[in-house]
Coordinates of C-alpha atoms in Angstrom, one line a residue:
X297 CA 45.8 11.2 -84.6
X298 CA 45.1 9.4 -81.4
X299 CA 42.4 11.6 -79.7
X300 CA 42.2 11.5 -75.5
X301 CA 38.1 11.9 -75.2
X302 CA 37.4 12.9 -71.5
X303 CA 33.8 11.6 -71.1
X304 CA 30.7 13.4 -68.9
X305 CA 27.3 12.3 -69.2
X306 CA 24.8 12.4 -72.0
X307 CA 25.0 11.4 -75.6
X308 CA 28.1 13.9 -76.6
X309 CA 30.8 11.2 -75.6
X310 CA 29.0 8.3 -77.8
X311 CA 29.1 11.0 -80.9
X312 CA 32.7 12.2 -80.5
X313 CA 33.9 8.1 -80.3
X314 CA 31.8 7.5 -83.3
X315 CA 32.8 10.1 -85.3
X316 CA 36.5 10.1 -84.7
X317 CA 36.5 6.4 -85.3
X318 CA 34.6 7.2 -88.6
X319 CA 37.7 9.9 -89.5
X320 CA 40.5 7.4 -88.7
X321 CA 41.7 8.7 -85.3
X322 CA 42.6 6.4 -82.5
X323 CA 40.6 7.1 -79.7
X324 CA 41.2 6.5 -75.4
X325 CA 38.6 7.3 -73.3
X326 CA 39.2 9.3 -69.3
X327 CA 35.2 8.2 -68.5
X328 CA 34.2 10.3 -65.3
X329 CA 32.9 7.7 -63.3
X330 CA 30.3 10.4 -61.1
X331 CA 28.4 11.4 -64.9
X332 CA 29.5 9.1 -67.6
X333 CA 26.6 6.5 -69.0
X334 CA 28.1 2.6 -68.4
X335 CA 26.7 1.9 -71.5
X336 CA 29.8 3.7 -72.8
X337 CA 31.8 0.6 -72.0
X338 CA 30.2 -1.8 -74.8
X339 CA 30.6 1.4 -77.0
X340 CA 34.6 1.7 -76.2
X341 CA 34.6 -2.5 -76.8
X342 CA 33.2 -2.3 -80.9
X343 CA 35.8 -2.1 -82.9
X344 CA 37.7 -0.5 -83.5
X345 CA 38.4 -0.9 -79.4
X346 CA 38.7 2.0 -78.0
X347 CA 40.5 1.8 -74.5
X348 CA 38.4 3.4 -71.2
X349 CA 39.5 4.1 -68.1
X350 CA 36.9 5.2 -65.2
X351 CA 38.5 8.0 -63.0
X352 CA 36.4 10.1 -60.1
X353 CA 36.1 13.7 -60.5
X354 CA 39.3 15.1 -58.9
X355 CA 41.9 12.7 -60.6
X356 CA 43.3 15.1 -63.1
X357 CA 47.0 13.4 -62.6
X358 CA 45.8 10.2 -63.5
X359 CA 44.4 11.2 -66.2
X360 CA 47.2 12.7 -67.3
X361 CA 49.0 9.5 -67.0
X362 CA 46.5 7.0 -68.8
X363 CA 46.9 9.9 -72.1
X364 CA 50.5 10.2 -71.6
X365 CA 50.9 6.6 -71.2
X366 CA 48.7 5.6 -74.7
X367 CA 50.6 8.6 -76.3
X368 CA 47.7 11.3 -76.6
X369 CA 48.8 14.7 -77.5
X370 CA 45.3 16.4 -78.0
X371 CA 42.0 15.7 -76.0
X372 CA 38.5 17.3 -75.9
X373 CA 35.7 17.2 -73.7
X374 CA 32.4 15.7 -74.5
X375 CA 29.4 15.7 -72.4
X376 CA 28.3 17.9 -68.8
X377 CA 29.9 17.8 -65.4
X378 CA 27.0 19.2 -63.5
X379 CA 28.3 23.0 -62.3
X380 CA 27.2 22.0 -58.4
X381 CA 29.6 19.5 -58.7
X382 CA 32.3 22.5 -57.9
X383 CA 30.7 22.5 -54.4
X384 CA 30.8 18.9 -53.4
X385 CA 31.8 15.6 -55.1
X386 CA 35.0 16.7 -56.1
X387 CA 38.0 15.1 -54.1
X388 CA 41.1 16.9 -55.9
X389 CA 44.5 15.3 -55.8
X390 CA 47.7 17.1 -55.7
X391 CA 47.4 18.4 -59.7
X392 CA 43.7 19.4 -59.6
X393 CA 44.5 21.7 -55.9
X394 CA 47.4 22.9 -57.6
X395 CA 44.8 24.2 -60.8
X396 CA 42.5 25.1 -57.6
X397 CA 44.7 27.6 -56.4
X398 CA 44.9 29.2 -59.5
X399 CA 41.5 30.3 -59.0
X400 CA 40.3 33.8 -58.9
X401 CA 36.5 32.9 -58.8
X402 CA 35.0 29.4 -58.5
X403 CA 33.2 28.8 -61.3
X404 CA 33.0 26.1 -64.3
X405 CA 34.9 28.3 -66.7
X406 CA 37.7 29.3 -64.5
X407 CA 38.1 26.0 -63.5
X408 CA 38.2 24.4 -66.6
X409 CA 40.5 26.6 -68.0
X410 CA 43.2 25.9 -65.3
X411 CA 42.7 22.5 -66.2
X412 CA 43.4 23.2 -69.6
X413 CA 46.6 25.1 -68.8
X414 CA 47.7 22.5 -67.0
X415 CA 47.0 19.6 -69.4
X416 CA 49.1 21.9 -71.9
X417 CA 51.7 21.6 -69.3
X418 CA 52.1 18.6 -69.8
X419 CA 52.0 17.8 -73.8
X420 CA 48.0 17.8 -74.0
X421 CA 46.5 20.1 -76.1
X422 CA 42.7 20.6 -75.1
X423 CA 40.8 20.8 -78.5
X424 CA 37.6 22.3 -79.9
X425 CA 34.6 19.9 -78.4
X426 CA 33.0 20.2 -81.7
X427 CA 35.9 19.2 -83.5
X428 CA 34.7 15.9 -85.1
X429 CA 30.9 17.1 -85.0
X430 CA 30.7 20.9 -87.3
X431 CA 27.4 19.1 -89.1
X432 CA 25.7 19.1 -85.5
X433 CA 25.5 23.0 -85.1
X434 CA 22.8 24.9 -85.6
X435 CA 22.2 26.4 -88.7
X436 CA 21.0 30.2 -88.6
X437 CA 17.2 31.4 -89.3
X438 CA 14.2 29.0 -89.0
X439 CA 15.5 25.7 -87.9
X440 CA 12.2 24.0 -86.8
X441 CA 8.5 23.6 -86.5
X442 CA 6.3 26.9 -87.0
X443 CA 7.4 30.2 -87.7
X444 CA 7.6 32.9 -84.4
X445 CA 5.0 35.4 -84.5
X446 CA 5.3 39.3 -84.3
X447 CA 4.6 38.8 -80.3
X448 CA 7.5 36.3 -79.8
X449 CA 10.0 37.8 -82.2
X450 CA 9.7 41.0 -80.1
X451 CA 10.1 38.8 -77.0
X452 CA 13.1 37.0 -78.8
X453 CA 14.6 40.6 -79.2
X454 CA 14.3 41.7 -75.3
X455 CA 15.7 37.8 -74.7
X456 CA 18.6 38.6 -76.4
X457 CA 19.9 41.7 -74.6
X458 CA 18.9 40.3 -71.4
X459 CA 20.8 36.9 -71.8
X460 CA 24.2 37.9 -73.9
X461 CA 24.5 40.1 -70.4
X462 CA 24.1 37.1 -68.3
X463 CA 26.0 35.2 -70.6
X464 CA 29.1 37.9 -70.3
X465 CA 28.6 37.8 -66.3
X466 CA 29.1 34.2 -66.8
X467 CA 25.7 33.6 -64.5
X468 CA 24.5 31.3 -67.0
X469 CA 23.3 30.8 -70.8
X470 CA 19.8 30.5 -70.8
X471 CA 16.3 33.0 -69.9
X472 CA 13.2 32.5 -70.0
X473 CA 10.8 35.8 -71.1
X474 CA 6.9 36.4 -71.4
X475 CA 5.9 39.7 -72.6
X476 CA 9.3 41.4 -72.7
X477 CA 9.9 40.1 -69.0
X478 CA 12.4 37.7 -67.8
X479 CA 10.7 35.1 -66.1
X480 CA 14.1 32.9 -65.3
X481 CA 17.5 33.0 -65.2
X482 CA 19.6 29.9 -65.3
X483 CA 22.8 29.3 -62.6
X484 CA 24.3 26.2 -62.3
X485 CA 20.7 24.7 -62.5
X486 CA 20.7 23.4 -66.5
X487 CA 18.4 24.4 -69.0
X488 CA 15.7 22.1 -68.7
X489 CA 15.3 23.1 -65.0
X490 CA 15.4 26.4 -66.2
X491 CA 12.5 25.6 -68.1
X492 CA 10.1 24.1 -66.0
X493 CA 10.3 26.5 -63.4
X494 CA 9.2 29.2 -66.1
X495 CA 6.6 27.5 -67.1
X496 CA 5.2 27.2 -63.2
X497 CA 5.8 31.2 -63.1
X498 CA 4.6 32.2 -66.4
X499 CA 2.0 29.1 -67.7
X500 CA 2.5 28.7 -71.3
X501 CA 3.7 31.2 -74.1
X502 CA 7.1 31.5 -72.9
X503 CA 10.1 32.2 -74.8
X504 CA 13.7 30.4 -73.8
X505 CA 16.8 31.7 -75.2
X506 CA 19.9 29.9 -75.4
X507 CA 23.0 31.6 -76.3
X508 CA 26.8 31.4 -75.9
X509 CA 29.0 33.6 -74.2
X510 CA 30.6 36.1 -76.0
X511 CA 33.6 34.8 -76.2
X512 CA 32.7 31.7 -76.0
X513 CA 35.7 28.8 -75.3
X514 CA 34.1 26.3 -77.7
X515 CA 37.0 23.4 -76.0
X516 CA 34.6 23.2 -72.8
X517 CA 30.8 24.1 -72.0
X518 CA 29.5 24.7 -75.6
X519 CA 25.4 25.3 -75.5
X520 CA 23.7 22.0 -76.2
X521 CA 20.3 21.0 -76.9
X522 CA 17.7 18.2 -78.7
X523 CA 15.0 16.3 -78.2
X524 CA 15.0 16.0 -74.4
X525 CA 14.9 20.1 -74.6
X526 CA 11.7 20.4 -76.7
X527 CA 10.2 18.2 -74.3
X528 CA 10.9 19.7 -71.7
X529 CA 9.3 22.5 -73.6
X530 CA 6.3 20.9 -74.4
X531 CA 5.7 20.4 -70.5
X532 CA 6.5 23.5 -69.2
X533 CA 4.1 25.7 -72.5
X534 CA 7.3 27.0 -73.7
X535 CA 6.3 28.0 -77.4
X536 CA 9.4 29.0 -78.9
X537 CA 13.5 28.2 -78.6
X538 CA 15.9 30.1 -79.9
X539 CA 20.1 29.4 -79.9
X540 CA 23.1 30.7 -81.2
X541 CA 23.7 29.2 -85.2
X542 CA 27.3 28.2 -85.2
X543 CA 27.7 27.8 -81.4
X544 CA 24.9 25.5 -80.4
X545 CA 25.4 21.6 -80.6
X546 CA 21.6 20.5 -81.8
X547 CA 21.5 16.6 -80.9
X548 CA 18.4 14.8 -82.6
X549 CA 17.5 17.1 -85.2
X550 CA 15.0 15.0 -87.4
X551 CA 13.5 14.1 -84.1
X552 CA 13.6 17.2 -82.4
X553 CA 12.3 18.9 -85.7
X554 CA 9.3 16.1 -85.5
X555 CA 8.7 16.9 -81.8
X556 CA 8.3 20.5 -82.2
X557 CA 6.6 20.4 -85.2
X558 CA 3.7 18.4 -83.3
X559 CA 3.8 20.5 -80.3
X560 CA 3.8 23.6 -82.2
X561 CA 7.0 24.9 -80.9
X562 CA 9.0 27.5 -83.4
X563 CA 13.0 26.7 -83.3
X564 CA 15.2 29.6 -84.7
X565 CA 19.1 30.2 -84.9
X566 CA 20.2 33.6 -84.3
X567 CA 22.9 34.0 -86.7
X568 CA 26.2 35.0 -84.5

């Protein structure tokens, strides 16, 4: 299969071109030029080459075209397009304003779904994100470092309710909670702000939940997190992370499991 990869930042991209390459698939990269890494260039050049083109945010018929042109019938997304990036940055041509209109509410899902509809217009079929990467999702139960205690199990509890509701109001997919309070609420923010400013609020001991939204489109947006997120952790006092088994890409495990182990930071997957 030849595989269109449409490229944001982070490590996602680099693990979709490797392991598609591993399974066989031909592979073109659409690299958005405002998030992708540049160091994804000299990964598209090892062989077996896999051609990139550089498109702005906003340029959803040309990258139409570049797919349609090498003969792509089925793309995925790999790696975040900041959320603010709805307010400002974005410079749509005549396909994306057409997918604007569409709109009922401005947010990352609605968006990304008319894009999606529109791709499919046009012989593209947008695919799971986690297609060529299953072994990368959380497993369910203990995943890493200590064990929660009776105090943050009870917290992880409360954190649950509180952020499947967010999650369903499509606010956002991560909390922070502290003794059966929410101490923060992610937006468009990201999780590892999301963090830090609970750990300002609340000092240390608090519990950040991660989950997917209950029906969760796993082509666009799935939950990520690794070793930059138990860091960011460590910083803030954050003592335990939980995410969704099954719905939660979990980059860096050996390291992440390392990292938390020494910072004494419980991991668990609530099984979904």
């Amino acid at each position: 299969m030849h595989i269109g990869l449409i490229a944001g930042n982070g490590r996602f991209p680099f693990l979709v071109l490797d392991a598609a390459r591993r399974l066989g698939h031909q592979v073109t990269i659409v690299a958005v030029r405002e998030e992708a890494s540049p160091d994804l260039e000299a990964a598209a050049a090892a062989e077996p080459r896999a051609p990139i083109v550089w498109l702005s945010l906003g340029q959803l018929g040309a990258c139409i075209e570049t797919f349609r042109a090498a003969g792509v019938t089925h793309a995925l997304m790999a790696g975040q397009v900041k959320h603010v990036k709805i307010f400002s940055g974005i410079v749509p041509d005549r396909l994306l304003l057409s997918a604007l209109l569409r709109l009922r509410s401005k947010n990352t899902d609605a968006l990304i779904s008319a894009v999606a509809e529109i791709l499919r217009e046009h012989g593209i079929e947008l695919l799971d994100s986690t297609t060529f990467l299953k072994p990368l999702l959380a497993p369910a139960g203990h995943v890493a470092g200590r064990q929660p205690s009776a105090e943050e199990r009870a917290d992880l509890e409360f954190g649950y309710r509180m952020a499947d509701a967010i999650a369903g109001l499509d606010i956002g997919q991560t909390i922070a909670v502290k003794a059966a309070a929410v101490v923060a609420v992610e937006a468009m923010e990201g999780t590892d702000a999301v963090i830090a400013r609970a750990g300002r609020l609340a000092g240390p001991g608090v519990v950040v939940v991660k989950v997917a939204k209950p029906n969760q489109d796993m082509r666009f947006d799935v939950p990520v997190v690794g070793l930059a997120t138990i860091k960011a952790m460590r910083a803030a006092g954050a003592s335990v992370l939980s995410v969704d088994a099954g719905k939660t890409l979990m980059f860096d495990r050996e390291a992440l499991a390392a990292a938390a182990a020494e910072a004494g930071i419980a991991v668990v997957g609530r099984p979904r």
